[in-house]
GROMACS .gro file of C-alpha atoms in nm:
model
  448
    1UNK     CA    1   0.000   0.000   0.000
    2UNK     CA    2   0.110   0.359  -0.054
    3UNK     CA    3   0.165   0.599   0.232
    4UNK     CA    4  -0.167   0.692   0.395
    5UNK     CA    5  -0.343   1.018   0.314
    6UNK     CA    6  -0.287   1.171   0.655
    7UNK     CA    7   0.091   1.169   0.636
    8UNK     CA    8   0.239   1.514   0.599
    9UNK     CA    9   0.573   1.400   0.460
   10UNK     CA   10   0.517   1.470   0.094
   11UNK     CA   11   0.722   1.395  -0.211
   12UNK     CA   12   0.654   1.678  -0.452
   13UNK     CA   13   0.752   1.636  -0.813
   14UNK     CA   14   0.792   1.965  -0.998
   15UNK     CA   15   0.722   1.925  -1.367
   16UNK     CA   16   0.932   2.160  -1.578
   17UNK     CA   17   0.766   2.274  -1.894
   18UNK     CA   18   1.051   2.195  -2.126
   19UNK     CA   19   1.103   1.980  -2.431
   20UNK     CA   20   0.907   1.930  -2.749
   21UNK     CA   21   0.543   1.862  -2.818
   22UNK     CA   22   0.369   1.562  -2.964
   23UNK     CA   23   0.370   1.477  -3.331
   24UNK     CA   24   0.075   1.710  -3.388
   25UNK     CA   25   0.164   2.074  -3.349
   26UNK     CA   26   0.015   2.282  -3.074
   27UNK     CA   27  -0.245   2.504  -3.244
   28UNK     CA   28  -0.137   2.851  -3.338
   29UNK     CA   29  -0.356   3.141  -3.241
   30UNK     CA   30  -0.476   3.354  -3.532
   31UNK     CA   31  -0.532   3.725  -3.495
   32UNK     CA   32  -0.908   3.678  -3.508
   33UNK     CA   33  -0.892   3.472  -3.188
   34UNK     CA   34  -0.658   3.706  -3.008
   35UNK     CA   35  -0.743   3.978  -2.762
   36UNK     CA   36  -0.497   4.181  -2.556
   37UNK     CA   37  -0.645   4.041  -2.233
   38UNK     CA   38  -0.656   3.683  -2.357
   39UNK     CA   39  -0.321   3.621  -2.520
   40UNK     CA   40  -0.084   3.913  -2.468
   41UNK     CA   41   0.067   3.821  -2.805
   42UNK     CA   42   0.255   4.146  -2.850
   43UNK     CA   43   0.611   4.123  -2.720
   44UNK     CA   44   0.571   4.441  -2.518
   45UNK     CA   45   0.271   4.302  -2.331
   46UNK     CA   46   0.445   3.986  -2.208
   47UNK     CA   47   0.463   3.941  -1.833
   48UNK     CA   48   0.741   3.792  -1.624
   49UNK     CA   49   0.509   3.586  -1.402
   50UNK     CA   50   0.521   3.227  -1.277
   51UNK     CA   51   0.195   3.064  -1.168
   52UNK     CA   52   0.228   2.780  -0.921
   53UNK     CA   53  -0.022   2.502  -0.983
   54UNK     CA   54  -0.052   2.196  -0.756
   55UNK     CA   55  -0.245   1.890  -0.865
   56UNK     CA   56  -0.282   1.522  -0.791
   57UNK     CA   57  -0.091   1.267  -0.993
   58UNK     CA   58  -0.275   1.182  -1.315
   59UNK     CA   59  -0.476   1.503  -1.340
   60UNK     CA   60  -0.244   1.703  -1.566
   61UNK     CA   61  -0.218   1.554  -1.912
   62UNK     CA   62   0.078   1.593  -2.149
   63UNK     CA   63  -0.139   1.794  -2.388
   64UNK     CA   64  -0.205   2.055  -2.120
   65UNK     CA   65   0.166   2.088  -2.052
   66UNK     CA   66   0.229   2.133  -2.423
   67UNK     CA   67  -0.035   2.404  -2.439
   68UNK     CA   68   0.111   2.568  -2.130
   69UNK     CA   69   0.443   2.598  -2.310
   70UNK     CA   70   0.269   2.781  -2.595
   71UNK     CA   71   0.087   2.999  -2.342
   72UNK     CA   72   0.423   3.093  -2.193
   73UNK     CA   73   0.566   3.182  -2.534
   74UNK     CA   74   0.269   3.409  -2.607
   75UNK     CA   75   0.232   3.576  -2.270
   76UNK     CA   76   0.554   3.527  -2.076
   77UNK     CA   77   0.346   3.362  -1.801
   78UNK     CA   78   0.505   3.033  -1.692
   79UNK     CA   79   0.313   2.748  -1.529
   80UNK     CA   80   0.502   2.567  -1.253
   81UNK     CA   81   0.319   2.235  -1.211
   82UNK     CA   82   0.376   2.062  -0.879
   83UNK     CA   83   0.241   1.708  -0.894
   84UNK     CA   84   0.171   1.529  -0.567
   85UNK     CA   85   0.101   1.154  -0.517
   86UNK     CA   86  -0.273   1.083  -0.518
   87UNK     CA   87  -0.290   0.933  -0.170
   88UNK     CA   88  -0.130   1.244  -0.018
   89UNK     CA   89  -0.274   1.520  -0.231
   90UNK     CA   90  -0.589   1.623  -0.047
   91UNK     CA   91  -0.412   1.640   0.286
   92UNK     CA   92  -0.143   1.862   0.133
   93UNK     CA   93  -0.403   2.087  -0.032
   94UNK     CA   94  -0.608   2.126   0.286
   95UNK     CA   95  -0.295   2.210   0.483
   96UNK     CA   96  -0.201   2.484   0.236
   97UNK     CA   97  -0.551   2.629   0.225
   98UNK     CA   98  -0.592   2.625   0.603
   99UNK     CA   99  -0.256   2.801   0.641
  100UNK     CA  100  -0.363   3.061   0.381
  101UNK     CA  101  -0.065   2.958   0.169
  102UNK     CA  102  -0.247   2.828  -0.136
  103UNK     CA  103  -0.086   2.818  -0.481
  104UNK     CA  104  -0.206   3.039  -0.764
  105UNK     CA  105  -0.400   2.746  -0.909
  106UNK     CA  106  -0.504   2.422  -0.744
  107UNK     CA  107  -0.666   2.106  -0.868
  108UNK     CA  108  -0.964   1.948  -0.700
  109UNK     CA  109  -1.246   1.707  -0.769
  110UNK     CA  110  -1.578   1.866  -0.854
  111UNK     CA  111  -1.901   1.802  -0.666
  112UNK     CA  112  -2.106   2.036  -0.449
  113UNK     CA  113  -2.017   1.875  -0.117
  114UNK     CA  114  -1.656   1.836  -0.227
  115UNK     CA  115  -1.602   2.201  -0.320
  116UNK     CA  116  -1.787   2.334  -0.017
  117UNK     CA  117  -1.638   2.107   0.249
  118UNK     CA  118  -1.294   2.010   0.126
  119UNK     CA  119  -1.200   2.336  -0.043
  120UNK     CA  120  -1.441   2.593   0.105
  121UNK     CA  121  -1.444   2.761  -0.234
  122UNK     CA  122  -1.654   3.056  -0.126
  123UNK     CA  123  -1.352   3.156   0.081
  124UNK     CA  124  -1.058   2.998  -0.099
  125UNK     CA  125  -1.145   3.019  -0.471
  126UNK     CA  126  -1.225   3.294  -0.720
  127UNK     CA  127  -1.570   3.332  -0.872
  128UNK     CA  128  -1.534   3.250  -1.244
  129UNK     CA  129  -1.897   3.293  -1.344
  130UNK     CA  130  -1.821   3.578  -1.584
  131UNK     CA  131  -1.571   3.383  -1.792
  132UNK     CA  132  -1.658   3.326  -2.159
  133UNK     CA  133  -1.596   2.949  -2.146
  134UNK     CA  134  -1.876   2.905  -1.891
  135UNK     CA  135  -2.126   2.943  -2.177
  136UNK     CA  136  -1.973   2.646  -2.361
  137UNK     CA  137  -1.904   2.403  -2.077
  138UNK     CA  138  -2.146   2.116  -2.019
  139UNK     CA  139  -2.424   2.224  -1.780
  140UNK     CA  140  -2.397   1.908  -1.569
  141UNK     CA  141  -2.026   1.973  -1.521
  142UNK     CA  142  -2.092   2.335  -1.425
  143UNK     CA  143  -2.351   2.225  -1.171
  144UNK     CA  144  -2.082   2.026  -0.991
  145UNK     CA  145  -1.865   2.339  -0.971
  146UNK     CA  146  -2.127   2.586  -0.852
  147UNK     CA  147  -2.247   2.713  -0.515
  148UNK     CA  148  -2.519   2.972  -0.468
  149UNK     CA  149  -2.523   3.048  -0.838
  150UNK     CA  150  -2.149   3.106  -0.875
  151UNK     CA  151  -1.904   2.894  -1.077
  152UNK     CA  152  -1.575   2.832  -0.896
  153UNK     CA  153  -1.367   2.616  -1.129
  154UNK     CA  154  -1.302   2.491  -1.480
  155UNK     CA  155  -1.338   2.122  -1.557
  156UNK     CA  156  -1.169   1.998  -1.874
  157UNK     CA  157  -1.225   1.625  -1.869
  158UNK     CA  158  -1.365   1.338  -2.070
  159UNK     CA  159  -1.667   1.312  -1.843
  160UNK     CA  160  -1.840   1.059  -2.068
  161UNK     CA  161  -1.547   0.818  -2.061
  162UNK     CA  162  -1.672   0.619  -1.763
  163UNK     CA  163  -1.474   0.340  -1.604
  164UNK     CA  164  -1.609   0.016  -1.747
  165UNK     CA  165  -1.500  -0.346  -1.747
  166UNK     CA  166  -1.252  -0.383  -2.032
  167UNK     CA  167  -1.254  -0.747  -2.138
  168UNK     CA  168  -1.036  -0.956  -2.368
  169UNK     CA  169  -1.270  -1.074  -2.644
  170UNK     CA  170  -1.036  -1.353  -2.755
  171UNK     CA  171  -1.025  -1.505  -2.406
  172UNK     CA  172  -1.403  -1.480  -2.381
  173UNK     CA  173  -1.448  -1.643  -2.722
  174UNK     CA  174  -1.203  -1.923  -2.645
  175UNK     CA  175  -1.388  -2.006  -2.325
  176UNK     CA  176  -1.734  -1.968  -2.476
  177UNK     CA  177  -1.824  -1.670  -2.258
  178UNK     CA  178  -2.060  -1.382  -2.331
  179UNK     CA  179  -2.104  -1.037  -2.182
  180UNK     CA  180  -2.272  -1.087  -1.843
  181UNK     CA  181  -2.606  -0.926  -1.771
  182UNK     CA  182  -2.618  -1.018  -1.402
  183UNK     CA  183  -2.372  -1.056  -1.119
  184UNK     CA  184  -2.424  -1.432  -1.117
  185UNK     CA  185  -2.332  -1.454  -1.486
  186UNK     CA  186  -2.026  -1.239  -1.416
  187UNK     CA  187  -1.927  -1.462  -1.125
  188UNK     CA  188  -1.961  -1.783  -1.328
  189UNK     CA  189  -1.763  -1.636  -1.617
  190UNK     CA  190  -1.486  -1.530  -1.378
  191UNK     CA  191  -1.476  -1.876  -1.222
  192UNK     CA  192  -1.437  -2.033  -1.566
  193UNK     CA  193  -1.159  -1.789  -1.651
  194UNK     CA  194  -0.979  -1.870  -1.328
  195UNK     CA  195  -1.013  -2.244  -1.392
  196UNK     CA  196  -0.841  -2.186  -1.727
  197UNK     CA  197  -0.536  -2.049  -1.543
  198UNK     CA  198  -0.605  -1.684  -1.618
  199UNK     CA  199  -0.661  -1.418  -1.353
  200UNK     CA  200  -1.012  -1.283  -1.411
  201UNK     CA  201  -0.948  -0.919  -1.312
  202UNK     CA  202  -0.662  -0.679  -1.266
  203UNK     CA  203  -0.758  -0.461  -0.969
  204UNK     CA  204  -0.505  -0.200  -0.845
  205UNK     CA  205  -0.597  -0.167  -0.478
  206UNK     CA  206  -0.264  -0.006  -0.384
  207UNK     CA  207  -0.372   0.327  -0.535
  208UNK     CA  208  -0.621   0.361  -0.251
  209UNK     CA  209  -0.912   0.486  -0.463
  210UNK     CA  210  -0.968   0.261  -0.762
  211UNK     CA  211  -1.149  -0.027  -0.588
  212UNK     CA  212  -1.415   0.217  -0.459
  213UNK     CA  213  -1.538   0.253  -0.818
  214UNK     CA  214  -1.687  -0.096  -0.804
  215UNK     CA  215  -1.929   0.019  -0.536
  216UNK     CA  216  -1.990   0.381  -0.634
  217UNK     CA  217  -2.033   0.373  -1.012
  218UNK     CA  218  -2.345   0.147  -1.019
  219UNK     CA  219  -2.530   0.405  -0.809
  220UNK     CA  220  -2.807   0.448  -1.071
  221UNK     CA  221  -2.896   0.081  -1.016
  222UNK     CA  222  -2.939   0.140  -0.642
  223UNK     CA  223  -3.164   0.436  -0.721
  224UNK     CA  224  -3.363   0.224  -0.965
  225UNK     CA  225  -3.428  -0.060  -0.720
  226UNK     CA  226  -3.523   0.186  -0.445
  227UNK     CA  227  -3.695   0.473  -0.627
  228UNK     CA  228  -3.596   0.822  -0.513
  229UNK     CA  229  -3.307   0.682  -0.308
  230UNK     CA  230  -3.063   0.954  -0.419
  231UNK     CA  231  -3.299   1.234  -0.319
  232UNK     CA  232  -3.390   1.063   0.007
  233UNK     CA  233  -3.022   1.027   0.096
  234UNK     CA  234  -2.967   1.397   0.030
  235UNK     CA  235  -3.272   1.482   0.241
  236UNK     CA  236  -3.146   1.256   0.523
  237UNK     CA  237  -3.458   1.043   0.496
  238UNK     CA  238  -3.259   0.726   0.431
  239UNK     CA  239  -2.918   0.589   0.522
  240UNK     CA  240  -2.670   0.381   0.328
  241UNK     CA  241  -2.679   0.098   0.580
  242UNK     CA  242  -3.055   0.054   0.536
  243UNK     CA  243  -3.035   0.000   0.159
  244UNK     CA  244  -3.035  -0.371   0.065
  245UNK     CA  245  -2.901  -0.316  -0.287
  246UNK     CA  246  -2.591  -0.129  -0.169
  247UNK     CA  247  -2.531  -0.401   0.090
  248UNK     CA  248  -2.568  -0.667  -0.180
  249UNK     CA  249  -2.321  -0.483  -0.402
  250UNK     CA  250  -2.055  -0.471  -0.130
  251UNK     CA  251  -2.122  -0.835  -0.042
  252UNK     CA  252  -2.066  -0.932  -0.404
  253UNK     CA  253  -1.748  -0.724  -0.421
  254UNK     CA  254  -1.616  -0.902  -0.114
  255UNK     CA  255  -1.705  -1.237  -0.270
  256UNK     CA  256  -1.507  -1.144  -0.581
  257UNK     CA  257  -1.204  -1.077  -0.365
  258UNK     CA  258  -1.253  -1.392  -0.156
  259UNK     CA  259  -1.279  -1.606  -0.471
  260UNK     CA  260  -0.943  -1.475  -0.590
  261UNK     CA  261  -1.076  -1.287  -0.893
  262UNK     CA  262  -0.823  -1.006  -0.833
  263UNK     CA  263  -0.521  -1.235  -0.820
  264UNK     CA  264  -0.259  -1.268  -0.549
  265UNK     CA  265  -0.106  -0.920  -0.559
  266UNK     CA  266  -0.403  -0.685  -0.569
  267UNK     CA  267  -0.296  -0.501  -0.253
  268UNK     CA  268   0.031  -0.402  -0.422
  269UNK     CA  269  -0.098  -0.360  -0.780
  270UNK     CA  270  -0.122  -0.006  -0.921
  271UNK     CA  271  -0.332   0.146  -1.196
  272UNK     CA  272  -0.025   0.256  -1.389
  273UNK     CA  273   0.040  -0.109  -1.471
  274UNK     CA  274  -0.307  -0.189  -1.609
  275UNK     CA  275  -0.214  -0.187  -1.978
  276UNK     CA  276   0.096  -0.400  -1.915
  277UNK     CA  277  -0.106  -0.660  -1.725
  278UNK     CA  278  -0.375  -0.686  -1.990
  279UNK     CA  279  -0.109  -0.695  -2.262
  280UNK     CA  280   0.047  -0.999  -2.095
  281UNK     CA  281  -0.263  -1.206  -2.166
  282UNK     CA  282  -0.257  -1.330  -1.807
  283UNK     CA  283  -0.556  -1.114  -1.710
  284UNK     CA  284  -0.896  -1.130  -1.880
  285UNK     CA  285  -1.050  -0.804  -1.757
  286UNK     CA  286  -0.984  -0.475  -1.582
  287UNK     CA  287  -1.204  -0.193  -1.461
  288UNK     CA  288  -1.057   0.090  -1.661
  289UNK     CA  289  -1.112   0.377  -1.902
  290UNK     CA  290  -1.223   0.317  -2.258
  291UNK     CA  291  -0.886   0.426  -2.395
  292UNK     CA  292  -0.710   0.131  -2.230
  293UNK     CA  293  -0.723  -0.098  -2.538
  294UNK     CA  294  -0.510   0.155  -2.727
  295UNK     CA  295  -0.253   0.144  -2.448
  296UNK     CA  296  -0.254  -0.236  -2.453
  297UNK     CA  297  -0.191  -0.242  -2.829
  298UNK     CA  298   0.097  -0.001  -2.783
  299UNK     CA  299   0.255  -0.220  -2.514
  300UNK     CA  300   0.213  -0.543  -2.709
  301UNK     CA  301   0.158  -0.516  -3.088
  302UNK     CA  302   0.024  -0.873  -3.087
  303UNK     CA  303  -0.297  -0.725  -2.951
  304UNK     CA  304  -0.520  -0.486  -3.138
  305UNK     CA  305  -0.747  -0.235  -2.968
  306UNK     CA  306  -1.042  -0.413  -3.133
  307UNK     CA  307  -0.954  -0.728  -2.936
  308UNK     CA  308  -1.107  -0.567  -2.628
  309UNK     CA  309  -1.469  -0.480  -2.556
  310UNK     CA  310  -1.659  -0.309  -2.276
  311UNK     CA  311  -1.947  -0.358  -2.036
  312UNK     CA  312  -2.057  -0.173  -1.719
  313UNK     CA  313  -1.995  -0.301  -1.367
  314UNK     CA  314  -2.255  -0.579  -1.318
  315UNK     CA  315  -2.272  -0.570  -0.938
  316UNK     CA  316  -2.632  -0.571  -0.812
  317UNK     CA  317  -2.723  -0.676  -1.168
  318UNK     CA  318  -2.648  -0.325  -1.292
  319UNK     CA  319  -2.725  -0.255  -1.658
  320UNK     CA  320  -2.692   0.124  -1.646
  321UNK     CA  321  -2.423   0.312  -1.830
  322UNK     CA  322  -2.329   0.534  -1.538
  323UNK     CA  323  -2.211   0.887  -1.613
  324UNK     CA  324  -1.969   1.103  -1.418
  325UNK     CA  325  -2.031   1.468  -1.514
  326UNK     CA  326  -1.756   1.585  -1.283
  327UNK     CA  327  -1.385   1.532  -1.266
  328UNK     CA  328  -1.055   1.693  -1.173
  329UNK     CA  329  -1.104   2.069  -1.192
  330UNK     CA  330  -0.897   2.386  -1.192
  331UNK     CA  331  -0.949   2.649  -0.920
  332UNK     CA  332  -0.794   2.995  -0.888
  333UNK     CA  333  -0.684   3.058  -0.528
  334UNK     CA  334  -0.849   3.368  -0.383
  335UNK     CA  335  -0.527   3.468  -0.208
  336UNK     CA  336  -0.316   3.457  -0.523
  337UNK     CA  337  -0.121   3.766  -0.623
  338UNK     CA  338  -0.180   3.673  -0.986
  339UNK     CA  339  -0.555   3.615  -1.012
  340UNK     CA  340  -0.592   3.781  -1.352
  341UNK     CA  341  -0.302   3.583  -1.498
  342UNK     CA  342  -0.451   3.260  -1.363
  343UNK     CA  343  -0.788   3.345  -1.522
  344UNK     CA  344  -0.601   3.420  -1.844
  345UNK     CA  345  -0.446   3.074  -1.840
  346UNK     CA  346  -0.780   2.900  -1.787
  347UNK     CA  347  -0.935   3.105  -2.068
  348UNK     CA  348  -0.648   3.000  -2.295
  349UNK     CA  349  -0.698   2.629  -2.219
  350UNK     CA  350  -1.074   2.659  -2.279
  351UNK     CA  351  -1.040   2.803  -2.630
  352UNK     CA  352  -1.214   2.571  -2.881
  353UNK     CA  353  -0.896   2.513  -3.082
  354UNK     CA  354  -0.701   2.419  -2.769
  355UNK     CA  355  -0.975   2.187  -2.642
  356UNK     CA  356  -0.980   2.018  -2.983
  357UNK     CA  357  -0.603   1.983  -2.965
  358UNK     CA  358  -0.645   1.794  -2.637
  359UNK     CA  359  -0.902   1.562  -2.792
  360UNK     CA  360  -0.694   1.499  -3.103
  361UNK     CA  361  -0.362   1.440  -2.926
  362UNK     CA  362  -0.452   1.258  -2.604
  363UNK     CA  363  -0.511   0.887  -2.649
  364UNK     CA  364  -0.696   0.872  -2.317
  365UNK     CA  365  -0.958   1.121  -2.437
  366UNK     CA  366  -1.247   1.055  -2.677
  367UNK     CA  367  -1.428   1.383  -2.619
  368UNK     CA  368  -1.439   1.672  -2.372
  369UNK     CA  369  -1.721   1.838  -2.182
  370UNK     CA  370  -1.759   2.139  -2.413
  371UNK     CA  371  -1.990   2.204  -2.706
  372UNK     CA  372  -1.867   2.221  -3.063
  373UNK     CA  373  -1.589   1.961  -3.048
  374UNK     CA  374  -1.535   1.666  -3.280
  375UNK     CA  375  -1.522   1.339  -3.084
  376UNK     CA  376  -1.320   1.031  -3.171
  377UNK     CA  377  -1.531   0.750  -3.029
  378UNK     CA  378  -1.422   0.404  -3.139
  379UNK     CA  379  -1.654   0.141  -3.281
  380UNK     CA  380  -1.639  -0.049  -2.951
  381UNK     CA  381  -1.742   0.262  -2.760
  382UNK     CA  382  -2.032   0.317  -2.998
  383UNK     CA  383  -2.137  -0.045  -2.940
  384UNK     CA  384  -2.118   0.014  -2.565
  385UNK     CA  385  -2.337   0.324  -2.582
  386UNK     CA  386  -2.590   0.143  -2.804
  387UNK     CA  387  -2.602  -0.168  -2.584
  388UNK     CA  388  -2.670   0.027  -2.265
  389UNK     CA  389  -2.925   0.298  -2.341
  390UNK     CA  390  -3.015   0.349  -1.975
  391UNK     CA  391  -2.815   0.637  -1.831
  392UNK     CA  392  -2.766   0.759  -1.476
  393UNK     CA  393  -2.527   0.969  -1.268
  394UNK     CA  394  -2.293   0.777  -1.039
  395UNK     CA  395  -2.359   0.806  -0.667
  396UNK     CA  396  -2.063   1.030  -0.576
  397UNK     CA  397  -2.171   1.303  -0.817
  398UNK     CA  398  -2.531   1.313  -0.703
  399UNK     CA  399  -2.542   1.221  -0.336
  400UNK     CA  400  -2.392   1.475  -0.098
  401UNK     CA  401  -2.096   1.397   0.130
  402UNK     CA  402  -1.982   1.087  -0.063
  403UNK     CA  403  -1.703   1.208  -0.289
  404UNK     CA  404  -1.514   1.392  -0.010
  405UNK     CA  405  -1.472   1.063   0.180
  406UNK     CA  406  -1.355   0.860  -0.119
  407UNK     CA  407  -1.016   0.758   0.021
  408UNK     CA  408  -1.171   0.670   0.357
  409UNK     CA  409  -1.422   0.449   0.178
  410UNK     CA  410  -1.125   0.284   0.010
  411UNK     CA  411  -0.972   0.205   0.348
  412UNK     CA  412  -1.300   0.061   0.473
  413UNK     CA  413  -1.335  -0.165   0.170
  414UNK     CA  414  -0.978  -0.286   0.221
  415UNK     CA  415  -1.073  -0.363   0.581
  416UNK     CA  416  -1.372  -0.557   0.446
  417UNK     CA  417  -1.144  -0.757   0.217
  418UNK     CA  418  -0.920  -0.825   0.518
  419UNK     CA  419  -1.215  -0.958   0.721
  420UNK     CA  420  -1.201  -0.681   0.984
  421UNK     CA  421  -1.523  -0.515   0.859
  422UNK     CA  422  -1.847  -0.650   0.719
  423UNK     CA  423  -2.039  -0.485   0.432
  424UNK     CA  424  -2.287  -0.338   0.680
  425UNK     CA  425  -1.997  -0.190   0.877
  426UNK     CA  426  -1.867  -0.016   0.565
  427UNK     CA  427  -2.209   0.137   0.503
  428UNK     CA  428  -2.239   0.249   0.866
  429UNK     CA  429  -1.899   0.412   0.838
  430UNK     CA  430  -2.009   0.600   0.525
  431UNK     CA  431  -2.321   0.718   0.708
  432UNK     CA  432  -2.117   0.837   1.006
  433UNK     CA  433  -1.884   1.045   0.790
  434UNK     CA  434  -2.178   1.187   0.595
  435UNK     CA  435  -2.340   1.292   0.920
  436UNK     CA  436  -2.019   1.453   1.041
  437UNK     CA  437  -1.973   1.647   0.718
  438UNK     CA  438  -2.336   1.754   0.712
  439UNK     CA  439  -2.290   1.888   1.065
  440UNK     CA  440  -1.988   2.093   0.958
  441UNK     CA  441  -2.187   2.224   0.662
  442UNK     CA  442  -2.484   2.299   0.890
  443UNK     CA  443  -2.704   2.109   0.648
  444UNK     CA  444  -3.065   2.169   0.757
  445UNK     CA  445  -3.163   1.815   0.659
  446UNK     CA  446  -2.942   1.685   0.941
  447UNK     CA  447  -3.061   1.941   1.192
  448UNK     CA  448  -3.408   1.793   1.216
   0.00000   0.00000   0.00000
C-alpha cells in the first residue's frame, strides 16, 4: 500500500515545462482569436510571471503541458506544475488552504459537497462565473462546480469516458463466454476464466481509490431498485446501511475478492500497470477507461485495440451506463497575487482550438465536456453506448458527502477484504462520515 493520506511528509515532483510537443503541433492562435487580455501576443505586453499550480498525480495531461508551453511563449506567463502523489494530495491541499498559503492554481475534484467542504471555495477560490468558457461548458459539469449560483472552477475532462469493465474478447471467445447481464453470470464467467489459469481481473488496490469505483459507479442501479433513493439520501430520509441493494453490491465485491478474482497481488498492484497486465494475456479483464485498449496495443503489438470490448460493472445486476459529469477541476486561489493571470491561463486552455487539440492528441480522451468539439469515439465505444441505453449519474456526483470521503471508503473496503469489517460496517462508516460532514456544513436536513 502507498503511504496513507494523513501523512504530511510529501514527495513533490515539480514538472518543468521543457522539451518538445507531440507529433501534432500545438495550435497557433490567429489574430481573429486574439485579444490583448486573452493572449498578450505582443512582445511588449508579455509578463514575467510564474503561476504555481498543484495537482494530484494523473490530473495534468501531457497535452495541457504542451499548451502551457505555448501559453508561456505568447504571454511570458510560466506554469510551474507541482504534482503530488494521489494518496497524499488532499491532505497537502487542505494544509495549504488552512494556512492561507495556497498556490495560484489548485486542482480538485468537482461536486457540491466536495467544493464546499474540502476546499471551502466561497472563501478559498475565485468566482469565475463571468468567464466566456462558462457558456460552452457542459451544464452538468458546471452544476458540480457551482455554489449559490457562482461557478468556482473549470473542468476539462472526458466526463463521458466512464470506467467500465474492459474485457479480452479472444479469451471470452475461447472459453465460450458472453457479456454478463447479471452478477451471477459475471461470477460464473470469472470462475471459468480462473479455472483456465487466467486471472479474471486486474484490480489496483494499492492506489487507494480505484477499488471504490466498483461500489460507487453502479449508483443508478441502487436508485432504480429503491426509487428516489438519491434524493432521500440527500434529504437525510434514508441511510446507506438501510439500503439492501448497496449491501448486496458490497457483499458481491467481497465475494469477488474472496474467490481470488483479483489475483494474489491486488494489494500491491497499481493502476499505472493496467495496460501492461492486460497486454500480458494473463488477465482477462480490468475496470478501466475506454482508452485502455489503445494502451494495450501499444505495449504489445500482438494485440489490437479491437480485441477488447466493454461492459458496465454488473454488481447488483447493474445494466446502467453510469455517467460522471464531474472530474478533476482547476481552481484559482483567492489569495493569489496573480488572479488575472490565472484566469487568463484557464481562458487559454478553454479556447475551442485548444480543447480540440487535447481531444486529437490525447489517447486517453475521446471527447471533452464542451460544445462544438469533434469526438473520436471508437466502434467499440459506440457499441457500448448502443447496448446500454439506460443512463444515470454515479452516486458520488449526485449524493452529498460521498465524494469527499472517497479515500476513507477505500480504506473501509480494504478492511472488508481483510475480514475486519463487514459490508454493513462499511455502510455504517459512510453514514457516520456523511453525518459529520453535514454537521460541519450545517445542512438543515441533518438538523431535524
